[in-house]
Coordinates of C-alpha atoms in Angstrom, one line a residue:
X19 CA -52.2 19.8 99.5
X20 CA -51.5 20.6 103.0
X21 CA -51.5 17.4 105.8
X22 CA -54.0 18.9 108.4
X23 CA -50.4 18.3 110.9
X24 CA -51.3 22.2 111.9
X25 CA -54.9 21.9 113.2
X26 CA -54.3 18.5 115.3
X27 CA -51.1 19.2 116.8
X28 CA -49.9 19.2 120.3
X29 CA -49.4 22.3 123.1
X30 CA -46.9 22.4 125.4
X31 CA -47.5 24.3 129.2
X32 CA -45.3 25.0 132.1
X33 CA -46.9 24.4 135.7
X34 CA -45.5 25.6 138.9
X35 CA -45.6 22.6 141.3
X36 CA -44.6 23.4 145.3
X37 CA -41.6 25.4 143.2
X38 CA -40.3 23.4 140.6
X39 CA -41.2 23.5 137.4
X40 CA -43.4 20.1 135.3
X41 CA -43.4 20.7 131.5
X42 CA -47.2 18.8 130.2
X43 CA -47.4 18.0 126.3
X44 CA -51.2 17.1 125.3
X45 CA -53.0 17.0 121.8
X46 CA -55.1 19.8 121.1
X47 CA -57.3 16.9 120.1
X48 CA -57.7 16.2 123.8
X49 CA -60.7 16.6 125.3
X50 CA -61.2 18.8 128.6
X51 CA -61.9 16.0 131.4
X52 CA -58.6 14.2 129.7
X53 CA -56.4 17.5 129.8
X54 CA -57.4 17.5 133.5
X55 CA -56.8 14.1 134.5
X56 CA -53.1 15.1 132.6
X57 CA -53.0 18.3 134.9
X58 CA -53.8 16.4 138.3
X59 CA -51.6 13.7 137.3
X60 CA -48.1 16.5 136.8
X61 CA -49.3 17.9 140.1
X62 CA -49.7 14.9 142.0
X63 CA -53.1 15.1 143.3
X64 CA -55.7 12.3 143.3
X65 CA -57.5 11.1 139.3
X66 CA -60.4 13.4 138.8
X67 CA -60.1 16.0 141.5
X68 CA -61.6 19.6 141.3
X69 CA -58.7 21.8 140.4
X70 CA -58.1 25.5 139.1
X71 CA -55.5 26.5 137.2
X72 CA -54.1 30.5 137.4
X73 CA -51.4 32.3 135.5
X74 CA -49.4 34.8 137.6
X75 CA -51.6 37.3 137.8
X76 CA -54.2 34.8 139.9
X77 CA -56.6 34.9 136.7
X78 CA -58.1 31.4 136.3
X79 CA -57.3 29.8 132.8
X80 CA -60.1 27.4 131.1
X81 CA -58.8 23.7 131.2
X82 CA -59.6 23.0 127.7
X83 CA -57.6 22.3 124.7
X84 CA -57.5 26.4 124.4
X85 CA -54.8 26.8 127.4
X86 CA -52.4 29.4 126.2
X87 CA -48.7 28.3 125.9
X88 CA -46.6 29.8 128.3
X89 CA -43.1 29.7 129.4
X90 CA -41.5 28.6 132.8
X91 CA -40.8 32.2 133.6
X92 CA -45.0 32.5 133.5
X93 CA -45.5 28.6 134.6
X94 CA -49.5 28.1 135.5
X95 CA -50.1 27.3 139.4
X96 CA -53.1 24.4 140.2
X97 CA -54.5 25.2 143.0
X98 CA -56.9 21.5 144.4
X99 CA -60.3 22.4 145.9
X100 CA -62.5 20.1 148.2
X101 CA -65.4 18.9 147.3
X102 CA -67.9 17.2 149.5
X103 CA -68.1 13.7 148.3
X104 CA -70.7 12.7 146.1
X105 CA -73.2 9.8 146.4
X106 CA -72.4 6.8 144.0
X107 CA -74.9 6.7 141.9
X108 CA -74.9 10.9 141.0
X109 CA -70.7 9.7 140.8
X110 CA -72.0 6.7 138.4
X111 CA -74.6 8.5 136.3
X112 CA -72.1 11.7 135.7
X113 CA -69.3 9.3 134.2
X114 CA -71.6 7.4 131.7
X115 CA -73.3 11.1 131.0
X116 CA -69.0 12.1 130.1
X117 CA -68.1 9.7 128.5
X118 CA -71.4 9.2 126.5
X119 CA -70.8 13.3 125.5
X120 CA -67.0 12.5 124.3
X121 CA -68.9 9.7 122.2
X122 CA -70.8 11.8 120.0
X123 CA -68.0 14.4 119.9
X124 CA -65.6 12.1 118.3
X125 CA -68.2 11.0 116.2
X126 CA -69.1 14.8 115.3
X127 CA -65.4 15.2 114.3
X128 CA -65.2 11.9 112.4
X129 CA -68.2 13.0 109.9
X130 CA -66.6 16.5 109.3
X131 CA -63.1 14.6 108.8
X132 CA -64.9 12.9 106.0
X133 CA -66.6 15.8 103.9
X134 CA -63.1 17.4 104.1
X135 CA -61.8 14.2 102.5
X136 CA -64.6 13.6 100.3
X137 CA -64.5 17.2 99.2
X138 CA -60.5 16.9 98.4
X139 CA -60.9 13.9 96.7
X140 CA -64.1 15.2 94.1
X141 CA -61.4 18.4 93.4
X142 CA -58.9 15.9 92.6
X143 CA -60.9 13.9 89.9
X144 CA -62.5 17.2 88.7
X145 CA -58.9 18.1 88.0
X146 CA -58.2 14.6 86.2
X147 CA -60.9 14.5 84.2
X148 CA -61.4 18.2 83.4
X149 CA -57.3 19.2 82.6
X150 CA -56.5 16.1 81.3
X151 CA -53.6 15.5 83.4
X152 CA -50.8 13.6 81.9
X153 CA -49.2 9.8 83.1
X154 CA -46.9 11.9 85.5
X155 CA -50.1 13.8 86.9
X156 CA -52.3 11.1 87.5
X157 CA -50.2 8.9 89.5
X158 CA -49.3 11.9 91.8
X159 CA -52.6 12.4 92.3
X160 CA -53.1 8.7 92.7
X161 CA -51.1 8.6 95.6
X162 CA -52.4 12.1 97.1
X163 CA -55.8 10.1 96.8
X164 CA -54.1 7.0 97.7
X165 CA -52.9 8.8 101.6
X166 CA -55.9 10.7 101.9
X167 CA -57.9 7.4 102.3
X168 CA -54.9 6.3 104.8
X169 CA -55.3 9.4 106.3
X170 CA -59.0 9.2 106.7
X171 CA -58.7 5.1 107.7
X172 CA -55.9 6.0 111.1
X173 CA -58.1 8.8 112.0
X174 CA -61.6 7.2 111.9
X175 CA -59.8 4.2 113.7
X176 CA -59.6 6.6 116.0
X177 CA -63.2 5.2 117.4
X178 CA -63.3 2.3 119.7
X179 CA -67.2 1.5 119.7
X180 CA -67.5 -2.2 118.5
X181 CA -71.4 -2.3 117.0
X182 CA -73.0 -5.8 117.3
X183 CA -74.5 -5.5 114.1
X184 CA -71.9 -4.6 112.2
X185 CA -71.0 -7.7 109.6
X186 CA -67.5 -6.8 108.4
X187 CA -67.5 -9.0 105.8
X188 CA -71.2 -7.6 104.3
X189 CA -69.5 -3.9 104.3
X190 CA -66.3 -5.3 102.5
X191 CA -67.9 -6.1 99.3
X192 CA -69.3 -3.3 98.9
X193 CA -66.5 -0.5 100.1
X194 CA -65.7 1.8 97.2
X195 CA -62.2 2.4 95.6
X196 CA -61.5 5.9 96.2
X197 CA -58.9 5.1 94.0
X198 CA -58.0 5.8 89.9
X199 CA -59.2 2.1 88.9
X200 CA -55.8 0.7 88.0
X201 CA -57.3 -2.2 85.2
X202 CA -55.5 -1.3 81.9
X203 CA -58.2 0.3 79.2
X204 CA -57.8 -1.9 76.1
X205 CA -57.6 -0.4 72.5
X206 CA -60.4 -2.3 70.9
X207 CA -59.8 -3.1 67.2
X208 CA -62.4 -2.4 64.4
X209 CA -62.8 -6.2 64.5
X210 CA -63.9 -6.3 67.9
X211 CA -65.9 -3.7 68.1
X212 CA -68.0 -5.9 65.3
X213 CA -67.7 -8.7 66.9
X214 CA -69.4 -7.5 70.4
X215 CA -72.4 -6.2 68.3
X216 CA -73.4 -10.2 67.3
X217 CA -74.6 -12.9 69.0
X218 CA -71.9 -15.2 67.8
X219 CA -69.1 -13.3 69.6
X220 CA -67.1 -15.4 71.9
X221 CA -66.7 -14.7 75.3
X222 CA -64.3 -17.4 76.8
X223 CA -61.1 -15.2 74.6
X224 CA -61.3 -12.8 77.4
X225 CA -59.8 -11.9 80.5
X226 CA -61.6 -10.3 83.2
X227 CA -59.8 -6.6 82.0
X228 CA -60.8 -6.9 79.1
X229 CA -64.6 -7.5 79.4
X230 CA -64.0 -4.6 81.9
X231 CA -63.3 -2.7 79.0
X232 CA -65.3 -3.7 76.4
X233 CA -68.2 -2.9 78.9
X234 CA -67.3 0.7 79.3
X235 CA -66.7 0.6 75.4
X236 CA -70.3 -0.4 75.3
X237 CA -71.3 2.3 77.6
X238 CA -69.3 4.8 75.6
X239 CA -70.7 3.9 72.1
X240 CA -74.2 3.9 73.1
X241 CA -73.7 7.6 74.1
X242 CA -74.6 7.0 77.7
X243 CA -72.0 8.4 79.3
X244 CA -72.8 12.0 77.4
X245 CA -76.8 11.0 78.2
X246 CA -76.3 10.4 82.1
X247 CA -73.3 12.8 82.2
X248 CA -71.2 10.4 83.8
X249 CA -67.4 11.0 85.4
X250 CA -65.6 8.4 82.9
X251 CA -63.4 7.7 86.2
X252 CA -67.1 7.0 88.0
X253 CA -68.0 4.2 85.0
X254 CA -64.4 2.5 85.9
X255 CA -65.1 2.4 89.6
X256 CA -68.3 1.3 89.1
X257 CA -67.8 -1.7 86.9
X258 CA -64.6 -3.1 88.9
X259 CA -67.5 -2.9 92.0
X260 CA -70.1 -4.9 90.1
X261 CA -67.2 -7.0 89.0
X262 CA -65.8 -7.3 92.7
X263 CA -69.8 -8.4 94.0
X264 CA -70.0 -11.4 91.5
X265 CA -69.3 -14.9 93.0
X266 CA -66.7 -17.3 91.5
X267 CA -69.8 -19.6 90.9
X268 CA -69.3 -22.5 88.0
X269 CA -72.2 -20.6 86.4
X270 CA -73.4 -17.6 87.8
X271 CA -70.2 -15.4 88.1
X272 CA -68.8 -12.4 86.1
X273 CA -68.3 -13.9 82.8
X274 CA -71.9 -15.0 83.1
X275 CA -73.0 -11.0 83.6
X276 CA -71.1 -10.2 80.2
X277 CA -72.0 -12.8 78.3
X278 CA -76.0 -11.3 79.7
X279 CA -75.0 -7.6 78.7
X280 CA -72.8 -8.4 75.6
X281 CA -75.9 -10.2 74.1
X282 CA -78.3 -7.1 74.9
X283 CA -75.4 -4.9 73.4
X284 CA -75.8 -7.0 70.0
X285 CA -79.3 -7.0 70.4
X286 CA -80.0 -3.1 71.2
X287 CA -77.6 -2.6 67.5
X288 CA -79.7 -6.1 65.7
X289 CA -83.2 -4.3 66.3
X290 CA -82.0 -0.9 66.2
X291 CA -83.0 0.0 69.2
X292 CA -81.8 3.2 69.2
X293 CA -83.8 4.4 66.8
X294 CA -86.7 3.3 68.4
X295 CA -86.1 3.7 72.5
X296 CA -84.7 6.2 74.3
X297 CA -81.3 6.9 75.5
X298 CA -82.7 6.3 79.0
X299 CA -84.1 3.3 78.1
X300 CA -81.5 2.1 76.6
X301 CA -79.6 3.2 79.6
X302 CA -81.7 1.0 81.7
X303 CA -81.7 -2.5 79.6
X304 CA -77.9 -2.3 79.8
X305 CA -77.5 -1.8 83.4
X306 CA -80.3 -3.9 84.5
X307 CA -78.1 -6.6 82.2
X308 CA -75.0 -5.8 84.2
X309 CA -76.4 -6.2 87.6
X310 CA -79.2 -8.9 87.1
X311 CA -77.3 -11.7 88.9
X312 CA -74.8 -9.8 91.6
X313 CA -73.6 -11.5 94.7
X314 CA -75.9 -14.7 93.5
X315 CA -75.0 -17.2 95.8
X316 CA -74.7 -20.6 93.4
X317 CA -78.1 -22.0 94.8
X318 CA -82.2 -20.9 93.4
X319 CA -85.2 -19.9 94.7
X320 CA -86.3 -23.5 95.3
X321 CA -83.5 -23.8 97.5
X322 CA -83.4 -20.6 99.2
X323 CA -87.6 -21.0 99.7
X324 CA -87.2 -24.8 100.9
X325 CA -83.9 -24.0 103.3
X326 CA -85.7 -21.1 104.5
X327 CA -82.3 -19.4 104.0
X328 CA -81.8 -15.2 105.1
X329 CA -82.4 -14.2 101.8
X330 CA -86.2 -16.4 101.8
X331 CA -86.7 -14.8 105.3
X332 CA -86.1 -11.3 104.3
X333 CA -88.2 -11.2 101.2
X334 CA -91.0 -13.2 101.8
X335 CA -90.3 -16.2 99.6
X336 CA -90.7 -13.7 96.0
X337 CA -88.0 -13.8 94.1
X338 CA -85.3 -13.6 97.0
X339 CA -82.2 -13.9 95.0
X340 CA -84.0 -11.7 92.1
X341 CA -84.8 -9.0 95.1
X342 CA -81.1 -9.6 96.9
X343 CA -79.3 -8.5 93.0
X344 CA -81.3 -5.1 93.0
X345 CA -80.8 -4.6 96.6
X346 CA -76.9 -4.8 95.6
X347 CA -77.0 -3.3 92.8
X348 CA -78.5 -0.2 94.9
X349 CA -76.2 -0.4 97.4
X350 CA -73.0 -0.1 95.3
X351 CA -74.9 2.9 93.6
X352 CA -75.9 4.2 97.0
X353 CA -71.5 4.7 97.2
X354 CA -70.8 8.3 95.9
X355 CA -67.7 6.6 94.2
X356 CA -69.4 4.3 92.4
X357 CA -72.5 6.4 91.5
X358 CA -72.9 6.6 87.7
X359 CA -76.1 8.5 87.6
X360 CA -74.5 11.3 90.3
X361 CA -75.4 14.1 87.9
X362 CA -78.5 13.6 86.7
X363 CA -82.3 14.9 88.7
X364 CA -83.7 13.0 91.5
X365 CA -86.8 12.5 89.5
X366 CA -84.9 10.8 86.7
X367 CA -83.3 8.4 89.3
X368 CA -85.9 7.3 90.6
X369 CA -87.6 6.4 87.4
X370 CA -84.5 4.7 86.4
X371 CA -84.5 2.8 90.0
X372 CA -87.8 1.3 89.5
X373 CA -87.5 0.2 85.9
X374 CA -84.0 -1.6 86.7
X375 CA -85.5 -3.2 89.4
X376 CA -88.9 -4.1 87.3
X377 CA -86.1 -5.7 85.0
X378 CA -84.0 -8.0 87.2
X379 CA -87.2 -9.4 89.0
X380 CA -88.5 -10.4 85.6
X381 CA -85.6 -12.5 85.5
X382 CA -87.4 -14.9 87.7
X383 CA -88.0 -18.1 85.8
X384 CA -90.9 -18.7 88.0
X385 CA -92.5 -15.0 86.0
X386 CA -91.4 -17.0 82.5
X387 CA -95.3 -17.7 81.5
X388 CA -96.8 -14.5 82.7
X389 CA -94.5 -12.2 81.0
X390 CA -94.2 -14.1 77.4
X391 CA -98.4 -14.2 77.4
X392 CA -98.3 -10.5 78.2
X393 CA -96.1 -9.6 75.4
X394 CA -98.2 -12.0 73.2
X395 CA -101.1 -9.5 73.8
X396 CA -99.1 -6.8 72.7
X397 CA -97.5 -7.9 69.3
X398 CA -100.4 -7.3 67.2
X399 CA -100.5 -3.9 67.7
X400 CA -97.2 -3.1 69.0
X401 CA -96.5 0.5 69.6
X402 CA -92.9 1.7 70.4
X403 CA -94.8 5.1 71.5
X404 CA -96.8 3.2 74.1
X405 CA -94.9 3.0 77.4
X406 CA -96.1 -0.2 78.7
X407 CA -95.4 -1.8 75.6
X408 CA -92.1 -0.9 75.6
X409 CA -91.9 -2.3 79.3
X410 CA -93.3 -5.1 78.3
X411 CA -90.4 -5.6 75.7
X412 CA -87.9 -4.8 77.9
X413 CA -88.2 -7.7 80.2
X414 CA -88.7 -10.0 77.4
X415 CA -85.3 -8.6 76.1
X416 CA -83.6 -9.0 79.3
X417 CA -85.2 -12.3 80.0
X418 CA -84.0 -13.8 76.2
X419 CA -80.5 -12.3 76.8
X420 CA -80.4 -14.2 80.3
X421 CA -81.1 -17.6 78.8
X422 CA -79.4 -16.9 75.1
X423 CA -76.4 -19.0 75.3
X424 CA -78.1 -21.5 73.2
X425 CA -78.4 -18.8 70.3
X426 CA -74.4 -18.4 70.0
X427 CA -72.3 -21.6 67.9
X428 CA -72.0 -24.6 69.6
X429 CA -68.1 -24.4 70.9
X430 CA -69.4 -21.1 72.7
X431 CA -72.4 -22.6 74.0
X432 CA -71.9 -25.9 74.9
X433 CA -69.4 -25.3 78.0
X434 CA -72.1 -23.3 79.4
X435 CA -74.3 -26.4 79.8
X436 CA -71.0 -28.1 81.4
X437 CA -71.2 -24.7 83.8
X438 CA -74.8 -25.0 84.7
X439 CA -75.1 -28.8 85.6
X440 CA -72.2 -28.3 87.7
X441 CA -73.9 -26.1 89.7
X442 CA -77.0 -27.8 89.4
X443 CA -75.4 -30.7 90.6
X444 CA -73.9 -28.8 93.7
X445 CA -77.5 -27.8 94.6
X446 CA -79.1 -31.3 94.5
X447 CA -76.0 -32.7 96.3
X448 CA -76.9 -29.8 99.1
X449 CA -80.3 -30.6 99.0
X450 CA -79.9 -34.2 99.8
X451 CA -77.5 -33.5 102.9
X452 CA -79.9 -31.7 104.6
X453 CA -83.0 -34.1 103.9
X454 CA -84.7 -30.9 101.0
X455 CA -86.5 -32.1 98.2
X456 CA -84.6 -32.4 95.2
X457 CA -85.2 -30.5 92.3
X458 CA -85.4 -32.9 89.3
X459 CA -83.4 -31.3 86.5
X460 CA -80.8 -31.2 89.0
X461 CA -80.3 -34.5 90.3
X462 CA -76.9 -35.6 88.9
X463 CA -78.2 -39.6 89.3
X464 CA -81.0 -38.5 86.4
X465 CA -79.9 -35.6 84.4
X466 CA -78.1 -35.7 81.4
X467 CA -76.7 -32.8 78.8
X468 CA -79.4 -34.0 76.6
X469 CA -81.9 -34.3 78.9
X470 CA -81.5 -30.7 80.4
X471 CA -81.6 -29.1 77.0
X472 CA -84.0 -30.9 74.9
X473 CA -87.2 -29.3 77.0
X474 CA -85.7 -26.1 78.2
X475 CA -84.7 -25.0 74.2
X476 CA -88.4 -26.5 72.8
X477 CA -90.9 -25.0 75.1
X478 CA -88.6 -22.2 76.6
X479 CA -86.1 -20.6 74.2
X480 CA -87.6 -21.2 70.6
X481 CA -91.2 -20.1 72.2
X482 CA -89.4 -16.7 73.4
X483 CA -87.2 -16.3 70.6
X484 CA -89.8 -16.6 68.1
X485 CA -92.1 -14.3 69.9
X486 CA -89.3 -11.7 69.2
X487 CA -89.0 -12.2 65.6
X488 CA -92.5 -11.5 64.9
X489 CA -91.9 -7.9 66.2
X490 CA -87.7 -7.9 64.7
X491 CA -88.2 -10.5 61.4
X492 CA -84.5 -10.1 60.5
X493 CA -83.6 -11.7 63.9
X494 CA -84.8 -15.2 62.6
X495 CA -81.3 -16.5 60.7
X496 CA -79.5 -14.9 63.5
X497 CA -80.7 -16.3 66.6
X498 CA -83.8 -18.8 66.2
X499 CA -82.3 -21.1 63.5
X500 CA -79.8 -21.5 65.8
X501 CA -81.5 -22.6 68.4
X502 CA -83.7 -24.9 66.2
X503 CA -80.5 -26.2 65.3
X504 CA -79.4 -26.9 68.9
X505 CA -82.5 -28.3 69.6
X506 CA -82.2 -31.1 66.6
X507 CA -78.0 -31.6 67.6
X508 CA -79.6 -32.4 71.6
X509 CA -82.0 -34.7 70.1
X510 CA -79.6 -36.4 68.2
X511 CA -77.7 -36.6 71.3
X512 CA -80.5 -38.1 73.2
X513 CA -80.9 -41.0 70.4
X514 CA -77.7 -42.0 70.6
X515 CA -77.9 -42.0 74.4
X516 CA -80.8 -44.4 74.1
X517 CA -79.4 -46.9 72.1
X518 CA -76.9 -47.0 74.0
X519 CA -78.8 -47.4 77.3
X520 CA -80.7 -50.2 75.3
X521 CA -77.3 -52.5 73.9
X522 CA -76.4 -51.8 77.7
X523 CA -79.8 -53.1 79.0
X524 CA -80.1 -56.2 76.4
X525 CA -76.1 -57.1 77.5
X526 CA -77.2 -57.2 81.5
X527 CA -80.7 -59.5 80.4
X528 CA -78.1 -61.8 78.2
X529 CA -75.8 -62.0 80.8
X530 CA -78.5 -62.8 84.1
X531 CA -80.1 -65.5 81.8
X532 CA -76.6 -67.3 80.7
X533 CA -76.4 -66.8 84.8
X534 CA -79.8 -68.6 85.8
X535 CA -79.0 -71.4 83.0
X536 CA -76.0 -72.1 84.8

């Protein structure tokens, strides 16, 4: 793969000056108002003034980055010519109109620099994926990729024109790897491969690598990589991005997002789904599950709505953070590196687009009521043929998979309650700093483990869940005894918390009346 070295190297030119001979060395990236400011500056004549160059002959020679080399034998002659002056403002008005022209034609040369780059590097990973290139291969083409990009980074440096819109640190997130994702693919055994299809599996055993790759195992078994025709090196790029775009929050982070998709995975193979949707459907419930909470900031809707924070301003107080995670999710597909639906129709896109995004909004707990009632009116008759019916599932799917960690055993579930009253407890804590009301089952002086569950599991979860087993029966040993049982262990919980609030009571009155007596 060649360098490019040839087609932005430098010329070298010979000029006669009052008999001796100046050698001038310019890029033949130079443009022609910098090539003769170089010229007037060899010959000693004054920064911008009107000059004409001739060969021996007395021919005149463009003063461009085309000057023909010559040799000192044949050395050019400038010859100055006098120009009336020029009022200050036509002097003014033509330097802004110069320099504004260069402007666009470094620009202009910037976007060609990257097609050629962008077209190099899709060759290369048609050439990975296509010839199978062995370990010696790929890491030569890694780091042909790998100085491409540095390449393409010195020369679009090239550009001094600070934008004061640009955010840096917005852009950063979101800038794709152009190269081979380097996170090791994990041989999954027969065990886990079980395992990830039940709602019991465990999901604090695993590094962030390996969810990596049990997600694109998920994505490989469900034949949607074949369905969507997507570049396997793509799906690797894409799900270190999503990864990349989740915040370290105590609840809402990247674990969280598996945990989401891994319980849709086990519920897609529980129903058996795939006998009953579509591969596109499918498609859609497990990448609506992957992206449902990306770049969520640690802090709700109540928050966002009562700060009147960006994300509140932008969308109108609906559903800002549920709006934000589809706008990210959009923008990391938007990144030709990181776009797993790249070769399908523009027509399937966009029906794709509108259902993931009909998805993560009905993860809005403030939509809770008017999607389980509408899914209520459906169940009699159900239809899996009947497209808003299936719709109508999907959310309901997405929505119990969101809010399932009370379904899995109690040593998996529990430390997710630890997780969310944390961050709970950061809100309230924020709200009361800057004078906000402060949401109730958040306020760390009132809320206990018990207390947060016992509601949200009785007129929430078992609600939801049981709405689901009238439609999947075989789904009621597997995920709503469990949370029945959860329910009765919180209870217990919450009894034991109460006598003990009591004996503490009963001490304080014994001990104030032993007090007054005295």
């Amino acid at each position: 793969m060649g360098s490019g070295a040839s087609a932005h190297g430098q010329r070298t030119i010979y000029l006669d000056v009052d008999g001796k001979i100046q050698k001038v060395v310019f890029s033949q990236q130079s443009s022609s108002a910098e090539i003769k400011d170089l010229l007037c500056a060899s010959a000693g004549l004054p920064w911008q003034a009107a000059i004409v160059l001739l060969d021996k002959k007395g021919t005149v020679i463009a003063t461009d980055s085309t000057i023909p080399k010559n040799s000192k034998s044949s050395a050019y002659r400038i010859i100055s010519q006098s120009l009336s002056p020029r009022p200050e403002k036509e002097d003014f008005f033509q330097n802004v109109l110069s320099q504004v022209t260069e402007e666009f034609s470094r620009a202009f040369r910037v976007t060609e620099m990257k097609r050629e780059v962008m077209e190099r590097l899709a060759i290369l990973e048609r050439r990975m994926e296509v010839e199978g290139l062995k370990a010696i291969d790929i890491d030569k083409c890694k780091n042909e990729l790998r100085n491409l990009r540095d390449e393409m980074e010195k020369k679009t440096n090239r550009l001094s024109c600070p934008c004061r819109f640009y955010y840096s640190e917005d852009v950063k997130k979101c800038n794709p790897r152009r190269d081979v994702p380097t996170y090791p693919k994990y041989t999954l055994s027969s065990e886990t491969v079980e395992a990830l299809k039940k709602p019991t599996f465990d999901v604090w055993h695993w590094e962030y690598n390996e969810m990596l790759s049990c997600l694109e195992f998920m994505y490989h078994d469900l034949g949607l990589v074949q369905e969507f025709n997507m570049n396997p090196i793509t799906l690797k790029r894409w799900l270190l991005c999503i990864q990349e775009n989740y915040r370290t929050n105590p609840f809402h982070n990247f674990r969280h997002c598996f945990c989401v998709t891994q319980m849709m995975y086990g519920m897609i193979h529980l129903c058996n789904l795939q006998e009953k949707m579509s591969l596109v459907e499918l498609g859609v419930l497990m990448t609506s599950a992957i992206c449902h909470d990306l770049d969520h900031p640690g802090y709700n809707n109540t928050y966002q709505i009562n700060a009147h924070t960006e994300l509140a301003i932008r969308y109108n107080d609906m559903s800002p953070l549920e709006n934000h995670h589809c706008a990210v999710a959009f923008q990391i597909l938007a990144q030709p590196e990181n776009n797993i639906f790249a070769n399908i129709t523009p027509e399937l896109f966009k029906q794709i687009r509108q259902s993931i995004i009909r998805l993560i909004l009905a993860t809005d707990m403030a939509r809770h009521g008017e999607i389980l009632e509408s899914f209520k009116k459906v169940l009699p008759s159900f239809d899996f043929s009947n497209e808003d019916h299936v719709k109508t599932l999907q959310m309901v799917l997405i929505k119990c998979c969101d809010i399932s960690n009370e379904v899995r055993p109690t040593k998996v579930a529990e430390p997710w309650v630890d997780c969310l009253l944390e961050e709970y407890f950061m809100q309230s804590d924020r709200e009361k700093s800057e004078g906000l009301p402060v949401t109730p089952f958040m306020d760390r002086d009132k809320v206990t483990k018990p207390k947060a569950q016992i509601g949200f599991i009785k007129f929430v979860l078992i609600p939801m869940f049981e709405s689901v087993m009238k439609l999947f029966p075989h789904t009621e040993d597997i995920m709503v005894l469990p949370l029945r049982e959860a329910r009765d262990h919180y209870e217990e919980l919450m009894e034991i918390e109460e006598a003990m609030a009591e004996v503490q009571q009963k001490k304080s009155t014994s001990l104030s009346s032993r007090g007054k007596l005295q």
